[in-house]
mmCIF file of C-alpha atoms in Angstrom:
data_model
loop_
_atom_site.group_PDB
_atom_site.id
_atom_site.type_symbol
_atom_site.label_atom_id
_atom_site.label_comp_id
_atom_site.label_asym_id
_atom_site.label_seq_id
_atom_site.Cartn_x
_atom_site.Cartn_y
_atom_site.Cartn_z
ATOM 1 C CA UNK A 25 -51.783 23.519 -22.833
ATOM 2 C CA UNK A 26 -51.974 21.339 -19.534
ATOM 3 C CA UNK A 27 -49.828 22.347 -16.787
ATOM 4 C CA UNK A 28 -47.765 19.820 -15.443
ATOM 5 C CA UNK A 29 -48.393 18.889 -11.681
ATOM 6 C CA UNK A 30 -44.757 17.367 -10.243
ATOM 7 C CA UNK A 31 -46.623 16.232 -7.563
ATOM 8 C CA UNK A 32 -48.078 13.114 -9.623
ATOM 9 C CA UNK A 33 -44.339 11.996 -9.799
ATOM 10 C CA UNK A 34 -42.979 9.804 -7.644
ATOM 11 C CA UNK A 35 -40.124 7.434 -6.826
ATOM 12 C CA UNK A 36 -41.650 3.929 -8.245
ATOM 13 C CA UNK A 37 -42.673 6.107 -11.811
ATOM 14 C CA UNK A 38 -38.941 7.862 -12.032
ATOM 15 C CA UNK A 39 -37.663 4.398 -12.087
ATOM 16 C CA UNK A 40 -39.202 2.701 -14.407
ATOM 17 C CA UNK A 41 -38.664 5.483 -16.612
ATOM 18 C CA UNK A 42 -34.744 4.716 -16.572
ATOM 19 C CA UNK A 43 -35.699 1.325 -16.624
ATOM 20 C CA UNK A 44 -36.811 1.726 -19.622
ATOM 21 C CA UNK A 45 -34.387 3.889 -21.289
ATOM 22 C CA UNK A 46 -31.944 2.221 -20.285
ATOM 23 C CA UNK A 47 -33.507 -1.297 -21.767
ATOM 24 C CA UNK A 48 -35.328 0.380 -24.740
ATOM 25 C CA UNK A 49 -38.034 -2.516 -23.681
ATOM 26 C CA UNK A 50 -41.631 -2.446 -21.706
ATOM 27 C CA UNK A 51 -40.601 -6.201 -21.441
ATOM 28 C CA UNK A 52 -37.160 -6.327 -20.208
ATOM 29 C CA UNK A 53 -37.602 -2.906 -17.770
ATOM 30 C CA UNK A 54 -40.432 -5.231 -16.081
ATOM 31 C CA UNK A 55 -38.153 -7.891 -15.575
ATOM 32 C CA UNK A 56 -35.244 -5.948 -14.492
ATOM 33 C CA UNK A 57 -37.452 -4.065 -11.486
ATOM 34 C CA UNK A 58 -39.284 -7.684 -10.852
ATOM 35 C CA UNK A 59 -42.884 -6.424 -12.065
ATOM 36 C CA UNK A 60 -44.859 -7.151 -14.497
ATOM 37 C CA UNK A 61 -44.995 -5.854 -17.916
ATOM 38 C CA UNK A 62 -48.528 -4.065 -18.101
ATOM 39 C CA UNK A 63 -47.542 -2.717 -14.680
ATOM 40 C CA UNK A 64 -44.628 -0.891 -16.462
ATOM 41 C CA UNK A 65 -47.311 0.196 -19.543
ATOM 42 C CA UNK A 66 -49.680 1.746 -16.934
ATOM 43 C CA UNK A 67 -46.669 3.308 -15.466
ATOM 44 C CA UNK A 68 -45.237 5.008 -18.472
ATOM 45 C CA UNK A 69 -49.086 5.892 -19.887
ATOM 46 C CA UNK A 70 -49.378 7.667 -16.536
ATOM 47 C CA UNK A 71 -46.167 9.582 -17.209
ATOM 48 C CA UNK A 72 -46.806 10.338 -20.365
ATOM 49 C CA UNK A 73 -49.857 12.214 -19.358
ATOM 50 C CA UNK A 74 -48.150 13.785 -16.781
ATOM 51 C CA UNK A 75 -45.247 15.192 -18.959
ATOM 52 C CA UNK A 76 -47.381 15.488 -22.312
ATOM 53 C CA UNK A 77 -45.012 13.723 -24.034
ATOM 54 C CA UNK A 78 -44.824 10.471 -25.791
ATOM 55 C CA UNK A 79 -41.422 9.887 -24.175
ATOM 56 C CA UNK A 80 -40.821 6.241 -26.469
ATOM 57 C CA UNK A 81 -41.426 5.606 -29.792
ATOM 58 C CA UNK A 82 -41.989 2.017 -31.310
ATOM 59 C CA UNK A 83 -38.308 1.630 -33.470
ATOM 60 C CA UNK A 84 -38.186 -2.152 -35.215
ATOM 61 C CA UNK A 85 -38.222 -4.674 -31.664
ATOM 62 C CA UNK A 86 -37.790 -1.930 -29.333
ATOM 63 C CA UNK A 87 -38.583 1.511 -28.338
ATOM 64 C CA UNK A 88 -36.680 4.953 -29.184
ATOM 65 C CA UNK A 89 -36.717 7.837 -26.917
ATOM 66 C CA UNK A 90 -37.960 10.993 -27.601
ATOM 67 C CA UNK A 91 -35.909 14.289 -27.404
ATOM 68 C CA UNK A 92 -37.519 14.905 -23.896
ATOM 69 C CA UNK A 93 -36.858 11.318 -22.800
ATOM 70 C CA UNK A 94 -33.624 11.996 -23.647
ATOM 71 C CA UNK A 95 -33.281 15.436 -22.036
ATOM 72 C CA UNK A 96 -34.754 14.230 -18.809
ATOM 73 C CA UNK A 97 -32.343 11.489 -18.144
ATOM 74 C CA UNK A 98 -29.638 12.961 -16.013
ATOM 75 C CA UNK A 99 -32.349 15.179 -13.644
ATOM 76 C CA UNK A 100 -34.252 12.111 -13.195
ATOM 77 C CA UNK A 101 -31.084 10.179 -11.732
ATOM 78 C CA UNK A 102 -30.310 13.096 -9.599
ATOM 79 C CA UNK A 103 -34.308 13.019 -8.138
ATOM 80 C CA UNK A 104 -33.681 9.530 -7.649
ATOM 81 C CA UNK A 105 -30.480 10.176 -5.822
ATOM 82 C CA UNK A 106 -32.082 12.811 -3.610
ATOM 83 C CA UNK A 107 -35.068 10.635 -3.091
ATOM 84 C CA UNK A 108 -32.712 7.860 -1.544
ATOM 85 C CA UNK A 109 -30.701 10.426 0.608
ATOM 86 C CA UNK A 110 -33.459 10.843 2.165
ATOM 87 C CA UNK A 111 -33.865 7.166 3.656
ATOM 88 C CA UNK A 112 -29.960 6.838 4.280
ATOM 89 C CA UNK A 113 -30.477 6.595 8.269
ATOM 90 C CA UNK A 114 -33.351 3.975 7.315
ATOM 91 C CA UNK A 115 -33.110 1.072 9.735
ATOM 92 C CA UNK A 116 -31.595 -1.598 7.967
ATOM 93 C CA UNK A 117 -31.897 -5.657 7.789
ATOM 94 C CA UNK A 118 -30.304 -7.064 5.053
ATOM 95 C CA UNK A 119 -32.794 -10.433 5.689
ATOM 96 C CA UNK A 120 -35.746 -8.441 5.063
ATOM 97 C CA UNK A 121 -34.690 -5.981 2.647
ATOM 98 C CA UNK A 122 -35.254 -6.834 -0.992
ATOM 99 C CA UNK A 123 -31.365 -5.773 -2.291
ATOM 100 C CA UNK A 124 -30.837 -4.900 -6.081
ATOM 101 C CA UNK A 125 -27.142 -3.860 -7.561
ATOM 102 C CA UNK A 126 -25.547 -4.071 -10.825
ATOM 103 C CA UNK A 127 -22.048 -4.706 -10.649
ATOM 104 C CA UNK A 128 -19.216 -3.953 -13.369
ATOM 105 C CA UNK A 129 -16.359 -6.387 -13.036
ATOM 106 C CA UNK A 130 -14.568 -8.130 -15.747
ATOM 107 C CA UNK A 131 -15.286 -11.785 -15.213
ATOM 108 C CA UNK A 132 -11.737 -12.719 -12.993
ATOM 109 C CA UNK A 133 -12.777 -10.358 -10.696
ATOM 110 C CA UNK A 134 -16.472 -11.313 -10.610
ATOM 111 C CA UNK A 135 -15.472 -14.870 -10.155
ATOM 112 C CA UNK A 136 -12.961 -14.875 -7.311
ATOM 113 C CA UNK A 137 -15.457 -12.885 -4.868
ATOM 114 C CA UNK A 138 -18.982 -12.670 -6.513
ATOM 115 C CA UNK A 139 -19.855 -16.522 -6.165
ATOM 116 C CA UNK A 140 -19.048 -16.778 -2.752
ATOM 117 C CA UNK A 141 -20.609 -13.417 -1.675
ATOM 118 C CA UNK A 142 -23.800 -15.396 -3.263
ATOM 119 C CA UNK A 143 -23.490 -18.702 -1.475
ATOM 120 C CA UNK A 144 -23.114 -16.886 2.006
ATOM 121 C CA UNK A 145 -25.870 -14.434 1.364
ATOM 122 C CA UNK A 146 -27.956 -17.648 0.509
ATOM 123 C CA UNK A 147 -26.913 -19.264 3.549
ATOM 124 C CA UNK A 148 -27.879 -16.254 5.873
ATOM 125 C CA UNK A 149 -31.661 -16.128 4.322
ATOM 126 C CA UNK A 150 -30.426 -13.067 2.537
ATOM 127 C CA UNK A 151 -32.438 -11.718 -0.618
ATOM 128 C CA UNK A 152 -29.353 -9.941 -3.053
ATOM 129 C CA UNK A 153 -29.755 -9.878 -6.780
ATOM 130 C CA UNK A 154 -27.168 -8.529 -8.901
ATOM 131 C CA UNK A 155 -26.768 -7.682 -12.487
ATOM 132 C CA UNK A 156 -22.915 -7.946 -13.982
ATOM 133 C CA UNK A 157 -21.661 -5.756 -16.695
ATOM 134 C CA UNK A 158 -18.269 -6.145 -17.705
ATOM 135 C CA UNK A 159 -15.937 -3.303 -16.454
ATOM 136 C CA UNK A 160 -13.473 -2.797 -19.475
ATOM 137 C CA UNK A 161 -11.760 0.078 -18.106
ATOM 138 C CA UNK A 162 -14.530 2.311 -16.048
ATOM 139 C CA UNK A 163 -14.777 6.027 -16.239
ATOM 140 C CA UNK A 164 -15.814 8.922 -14.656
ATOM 141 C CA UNK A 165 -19.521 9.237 -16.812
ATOM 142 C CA UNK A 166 -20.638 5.288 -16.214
ATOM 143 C CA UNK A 167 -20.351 5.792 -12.259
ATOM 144 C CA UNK A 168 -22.094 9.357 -12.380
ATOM 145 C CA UNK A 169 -24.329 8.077 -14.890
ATOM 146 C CA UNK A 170 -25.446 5.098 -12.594
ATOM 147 C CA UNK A 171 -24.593 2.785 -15.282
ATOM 148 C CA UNK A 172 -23.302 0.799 -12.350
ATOM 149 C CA UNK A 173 -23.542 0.906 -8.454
ATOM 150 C CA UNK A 174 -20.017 -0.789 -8.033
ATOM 151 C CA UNK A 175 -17.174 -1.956 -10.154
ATOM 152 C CA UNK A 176 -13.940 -3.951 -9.679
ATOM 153 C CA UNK A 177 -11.260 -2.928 -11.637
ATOM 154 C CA UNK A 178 -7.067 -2.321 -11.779
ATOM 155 C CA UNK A 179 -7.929 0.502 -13.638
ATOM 156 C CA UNK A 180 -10.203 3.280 -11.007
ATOM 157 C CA UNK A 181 -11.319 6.627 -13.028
ATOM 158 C CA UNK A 182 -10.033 10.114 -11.397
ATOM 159 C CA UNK A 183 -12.573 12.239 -10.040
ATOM 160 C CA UNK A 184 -13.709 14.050 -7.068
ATOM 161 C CA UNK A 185 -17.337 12.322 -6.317
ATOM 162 C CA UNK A 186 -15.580 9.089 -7.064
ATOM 163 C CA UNK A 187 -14.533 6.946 -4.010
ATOM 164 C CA UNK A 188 -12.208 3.747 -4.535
ATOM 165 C CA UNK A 189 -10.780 1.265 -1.857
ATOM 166 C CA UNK A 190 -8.002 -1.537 -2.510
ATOM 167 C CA UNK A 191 -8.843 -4.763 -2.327
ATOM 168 C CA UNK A 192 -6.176 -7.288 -3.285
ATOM 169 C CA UNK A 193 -2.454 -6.805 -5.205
ATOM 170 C CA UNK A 194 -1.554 -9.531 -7.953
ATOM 171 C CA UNK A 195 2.305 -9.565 -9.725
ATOM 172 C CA UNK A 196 2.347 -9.719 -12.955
ATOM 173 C CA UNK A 197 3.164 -13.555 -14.415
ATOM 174 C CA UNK A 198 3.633 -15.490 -17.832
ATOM 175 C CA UNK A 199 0.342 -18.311 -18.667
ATOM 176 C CA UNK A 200 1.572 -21.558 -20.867
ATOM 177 C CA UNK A 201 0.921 -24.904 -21.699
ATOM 178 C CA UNK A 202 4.229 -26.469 -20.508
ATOM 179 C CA UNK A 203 3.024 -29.569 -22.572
ATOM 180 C CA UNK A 204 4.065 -28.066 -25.799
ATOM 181 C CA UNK A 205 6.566 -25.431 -24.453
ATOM 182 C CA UNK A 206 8.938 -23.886 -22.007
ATOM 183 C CA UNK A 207 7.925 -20.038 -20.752
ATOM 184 C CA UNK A 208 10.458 -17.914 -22.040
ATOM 185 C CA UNK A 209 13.737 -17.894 -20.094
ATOM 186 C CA UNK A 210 14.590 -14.118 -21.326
ATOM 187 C CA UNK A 211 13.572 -10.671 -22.529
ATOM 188 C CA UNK A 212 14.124 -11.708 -26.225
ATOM 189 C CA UNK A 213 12.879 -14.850 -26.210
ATOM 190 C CA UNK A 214 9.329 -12.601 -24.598
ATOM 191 C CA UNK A 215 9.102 -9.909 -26.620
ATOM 192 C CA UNK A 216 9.308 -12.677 -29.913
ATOM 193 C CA UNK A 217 6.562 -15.156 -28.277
ATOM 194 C CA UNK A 218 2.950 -15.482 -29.895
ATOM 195 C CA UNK A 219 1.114 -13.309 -27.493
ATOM 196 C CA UNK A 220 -2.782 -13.952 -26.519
ATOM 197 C CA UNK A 221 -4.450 -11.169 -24.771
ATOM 198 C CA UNK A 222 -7.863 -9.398 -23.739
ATOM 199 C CA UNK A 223 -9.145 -6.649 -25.489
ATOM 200 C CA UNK A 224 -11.364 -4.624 -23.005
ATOM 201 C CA UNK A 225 -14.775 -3.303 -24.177
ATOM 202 C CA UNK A 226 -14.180 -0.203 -24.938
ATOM 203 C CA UNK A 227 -10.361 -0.193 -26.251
ATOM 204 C CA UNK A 228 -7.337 -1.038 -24.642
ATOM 205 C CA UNK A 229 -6.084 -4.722 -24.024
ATOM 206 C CA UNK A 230 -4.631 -6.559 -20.464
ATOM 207 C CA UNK A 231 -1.163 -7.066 -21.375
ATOM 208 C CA UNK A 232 -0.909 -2.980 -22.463
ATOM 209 C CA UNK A 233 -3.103 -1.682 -19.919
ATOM 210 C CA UNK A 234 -1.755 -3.754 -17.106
ATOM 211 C CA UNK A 235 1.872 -4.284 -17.760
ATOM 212 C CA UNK A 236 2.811 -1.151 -19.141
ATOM 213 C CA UNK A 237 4.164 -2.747 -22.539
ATOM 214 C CA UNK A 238 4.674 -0.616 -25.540
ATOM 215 C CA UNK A 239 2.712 -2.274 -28.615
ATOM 216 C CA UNK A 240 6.516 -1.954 -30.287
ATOM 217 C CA UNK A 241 8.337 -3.685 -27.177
ATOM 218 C CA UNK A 242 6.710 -7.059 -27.815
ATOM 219 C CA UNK A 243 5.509 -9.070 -31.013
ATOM 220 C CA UNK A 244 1.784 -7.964 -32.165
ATOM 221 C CA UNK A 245 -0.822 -10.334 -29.887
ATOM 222 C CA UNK A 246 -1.584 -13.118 -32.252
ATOM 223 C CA UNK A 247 -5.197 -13.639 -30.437
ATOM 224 C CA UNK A 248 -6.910 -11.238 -28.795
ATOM 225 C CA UNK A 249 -10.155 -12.522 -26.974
ATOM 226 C CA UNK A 250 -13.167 -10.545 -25.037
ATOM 227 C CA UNK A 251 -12.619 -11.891 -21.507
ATOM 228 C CA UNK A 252 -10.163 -14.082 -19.205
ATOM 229 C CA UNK A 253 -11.855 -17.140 -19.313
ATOM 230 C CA UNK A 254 -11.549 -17.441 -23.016
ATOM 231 C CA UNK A 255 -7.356 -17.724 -22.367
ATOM 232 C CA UNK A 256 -7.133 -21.425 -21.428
ATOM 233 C CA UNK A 257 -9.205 -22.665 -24.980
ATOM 234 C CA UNK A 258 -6.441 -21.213 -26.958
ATOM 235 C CA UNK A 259 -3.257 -21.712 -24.775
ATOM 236 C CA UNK A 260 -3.910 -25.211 -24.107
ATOM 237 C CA UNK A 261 -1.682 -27.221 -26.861
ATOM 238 C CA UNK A 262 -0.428 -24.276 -28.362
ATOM 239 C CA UNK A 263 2.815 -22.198 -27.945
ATOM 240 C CA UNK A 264 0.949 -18.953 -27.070
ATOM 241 C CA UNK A 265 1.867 -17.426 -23.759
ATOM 242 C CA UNK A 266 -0.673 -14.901 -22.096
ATOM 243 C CA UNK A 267 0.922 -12.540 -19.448
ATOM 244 C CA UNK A 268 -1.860 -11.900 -16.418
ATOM 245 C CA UNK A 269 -2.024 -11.208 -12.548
ATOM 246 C CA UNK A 270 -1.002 -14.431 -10.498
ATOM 247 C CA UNK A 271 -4.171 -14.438 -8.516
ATOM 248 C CA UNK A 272 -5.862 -15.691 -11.525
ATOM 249 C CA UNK A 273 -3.972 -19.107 -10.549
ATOM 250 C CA UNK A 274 -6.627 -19.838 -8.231
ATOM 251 C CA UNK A 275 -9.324 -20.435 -10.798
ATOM 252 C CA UNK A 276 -9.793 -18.245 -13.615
ATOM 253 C CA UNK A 277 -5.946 -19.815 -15.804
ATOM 254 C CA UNK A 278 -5.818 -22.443 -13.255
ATOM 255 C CA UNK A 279 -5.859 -25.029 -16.000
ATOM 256 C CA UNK A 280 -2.133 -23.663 -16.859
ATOM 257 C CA UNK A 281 1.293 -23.912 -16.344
ATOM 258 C CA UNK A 282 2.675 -20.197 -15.031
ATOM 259 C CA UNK A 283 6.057 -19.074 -14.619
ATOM 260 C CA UNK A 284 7.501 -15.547 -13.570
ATOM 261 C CA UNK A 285 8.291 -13.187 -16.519
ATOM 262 C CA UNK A 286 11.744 -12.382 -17.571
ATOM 263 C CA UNK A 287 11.608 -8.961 -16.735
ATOM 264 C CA UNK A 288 10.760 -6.682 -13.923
ATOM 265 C CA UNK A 289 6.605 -6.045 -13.972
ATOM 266 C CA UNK A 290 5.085 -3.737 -11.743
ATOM 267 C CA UNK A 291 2.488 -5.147 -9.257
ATOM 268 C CA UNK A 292 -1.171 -4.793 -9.837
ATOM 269 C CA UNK A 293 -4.210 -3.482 -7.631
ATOM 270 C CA UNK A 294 -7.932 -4.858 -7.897
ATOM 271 C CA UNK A 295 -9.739 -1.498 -7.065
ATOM 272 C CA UNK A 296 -13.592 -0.956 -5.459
ATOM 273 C CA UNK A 297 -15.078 2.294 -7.235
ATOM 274 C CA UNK A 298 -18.636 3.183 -6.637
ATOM 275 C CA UNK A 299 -20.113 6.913 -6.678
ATOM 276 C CA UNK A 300 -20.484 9.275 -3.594
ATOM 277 C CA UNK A 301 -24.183 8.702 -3.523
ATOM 278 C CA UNK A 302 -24.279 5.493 -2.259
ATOM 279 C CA UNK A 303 -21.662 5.956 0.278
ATOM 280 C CA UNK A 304 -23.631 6.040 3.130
ATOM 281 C CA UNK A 305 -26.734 4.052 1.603
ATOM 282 C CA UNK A 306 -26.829 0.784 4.244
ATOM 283 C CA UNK A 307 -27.388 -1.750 1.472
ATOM 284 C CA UNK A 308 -24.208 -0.356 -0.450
ATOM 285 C CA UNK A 309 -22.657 -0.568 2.729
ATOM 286 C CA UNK A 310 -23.496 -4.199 3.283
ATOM 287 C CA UNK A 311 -22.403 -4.566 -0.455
ATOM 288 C CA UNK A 312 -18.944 -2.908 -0.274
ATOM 289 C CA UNK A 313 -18.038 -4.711 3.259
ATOM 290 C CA UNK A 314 -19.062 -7.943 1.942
ATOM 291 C CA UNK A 315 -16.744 -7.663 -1.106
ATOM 292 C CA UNK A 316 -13.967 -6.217 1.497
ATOM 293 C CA UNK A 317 -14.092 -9.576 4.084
ATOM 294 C CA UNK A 318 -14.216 -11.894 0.713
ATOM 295 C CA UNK A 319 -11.232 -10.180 -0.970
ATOM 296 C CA UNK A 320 -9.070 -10.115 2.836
ATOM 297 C CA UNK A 321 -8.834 -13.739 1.938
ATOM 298 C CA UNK A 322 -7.524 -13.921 -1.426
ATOM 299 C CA UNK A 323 -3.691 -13.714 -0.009
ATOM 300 C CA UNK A 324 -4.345 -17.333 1.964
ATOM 301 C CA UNK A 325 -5.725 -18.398 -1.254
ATOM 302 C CA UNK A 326 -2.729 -17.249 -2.709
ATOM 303 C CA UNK A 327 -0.315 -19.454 -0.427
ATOM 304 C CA UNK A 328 -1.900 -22.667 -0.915
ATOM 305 C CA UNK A 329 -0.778 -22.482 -4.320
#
């Protein structure tokens, strides 16, 4: 049986293993890390020698992992991890520096700060690509996991290795088309409305998650769609009311009429959540402060409205 020499391993091979695992594709791993796709085959041949394992298995259009692909998954992340502690007190230009992050934020929160993060980065000659996944309601396992460097959410996971900072506050408020109706002037008249909300990836949906609201306080949601943008399409000429933060006003439900709720709703916070390794990584630095100066501006927004 050949020994296997750890020495052959290395950074570059570690992640394109993950790459791939986490893609199940030669193809899409390539275009994720921004090489080409026999570079990734000559990469994963070369590990497979090392580790005397097959590691993938050809499964329909994509590629199964082995038990030992499997198995290695969470000690590669951790070399990783400890590989890029190592270059934390790196000197750092974010002009030269090639910057890669995938970002979960449900898409209100990715489009009130990520497009203008973009068009300023742009602007300074600076190099950021970024991958969205939608947030649903994070936990502990997708930020240790590195399923994510960063997400946006009301809804921050408990744990000890978990860091979170708040960015912006939002009261709660009723979405209409005042075209076809009037919001509803009391608690009855609420609870009996045809209700639109999101249903999160994962379970749970805005108006329960957010507002608190028993499923048996208000009438079962008539429409329940997969993100925030998909709100106005069904609101608009309709008499379905959708009850979301007021800072989606300023673009996201900006389309429609909003009115305060009949009832006393508690006040929302948009948390940052990332995982204790990056804390003091410069680039996740320049990430996180970027995101902070963006969001300091939302309550201005909020005025002009």
């Amino acid at each position: 049986m050949q020994k296997t020499n750890f020495l052959d391993l290395d950074g570059h091979i570690l992640r394109t293993f993950l790459a791939i695992l986490e893609n199940s594709s030669v193809s899409i791993a390539a275009e994720q890390l921004g090489v080409t796709q026999p570079a990734v085959s000559h990469t994963l041949s070369r590990l497979r020698k090392i580790l005397g394992d097959p590691l993938f298995v050809r499964s329909g259009q994509g590629l199964m992992p082995t038990e030992t692909a499997l198995a290695l998954k969470e000690p590669v992340q951790k070399a990783l991890d400890s590989l890029k502690n190592l270059t934390d007190d790196r000197i750092f230009d974010p002009t030269t520096e090639e910057m890669r992050f995938v970002v979960a934020a449900n898409d209100m929160q990715r489009d009130l700060v990520f497009p203008q993060l973009m068009r300023e980065a742009w602007e300074e000659g600076i190099s950021v690509n970024i991958r969205f996944l939608p947030s649903g309601q994070p936990t502990v396992n997708m930020m240790r996991e590195a399923q994510c460097d960063l997400a946006l959410t009301p809804l921050p996971p408990d744990g000890p290795d978990i860091f979170q900072k708040p960015l912006f506050t939002s009261e709660m408020m009723c979405f209409y088309d005042s075209e076809v109706r009037d919001p509803p002037a009391t608690w009855d008249e609420y609870r009996k409305a045809d209700h639109l909300t999101v249903q999160f990836a994962g379970g749970g949906t805005s108006i329960k998650v957010i507002t608190d609201l028993e499923a048996s306080q208000i009438q079962e949601p008539r429409i329940s769609v997969p993100n925030f943008n998909a709100i106005p399409p069904f609101v608009k000429g309709t008499g379905l009311i959708a009850t979301e933060m007021s800072l989606m006003r300023i673009h996201t439900l900006s389309s429609l009429s909003v009115a305060a709720l009949p009832f006393k709703s508690n006040v929302v916070t948009i948390f940052m959540i990332w995982h204790e390794r990056s804390t003091n990584d410069p680039a996740h630095m320049w990430l996180r402060n970027r995101i902070s100066a963006i969001s300091a501006k939302v309550p201005e927004l909020m005025k002009g409205l």
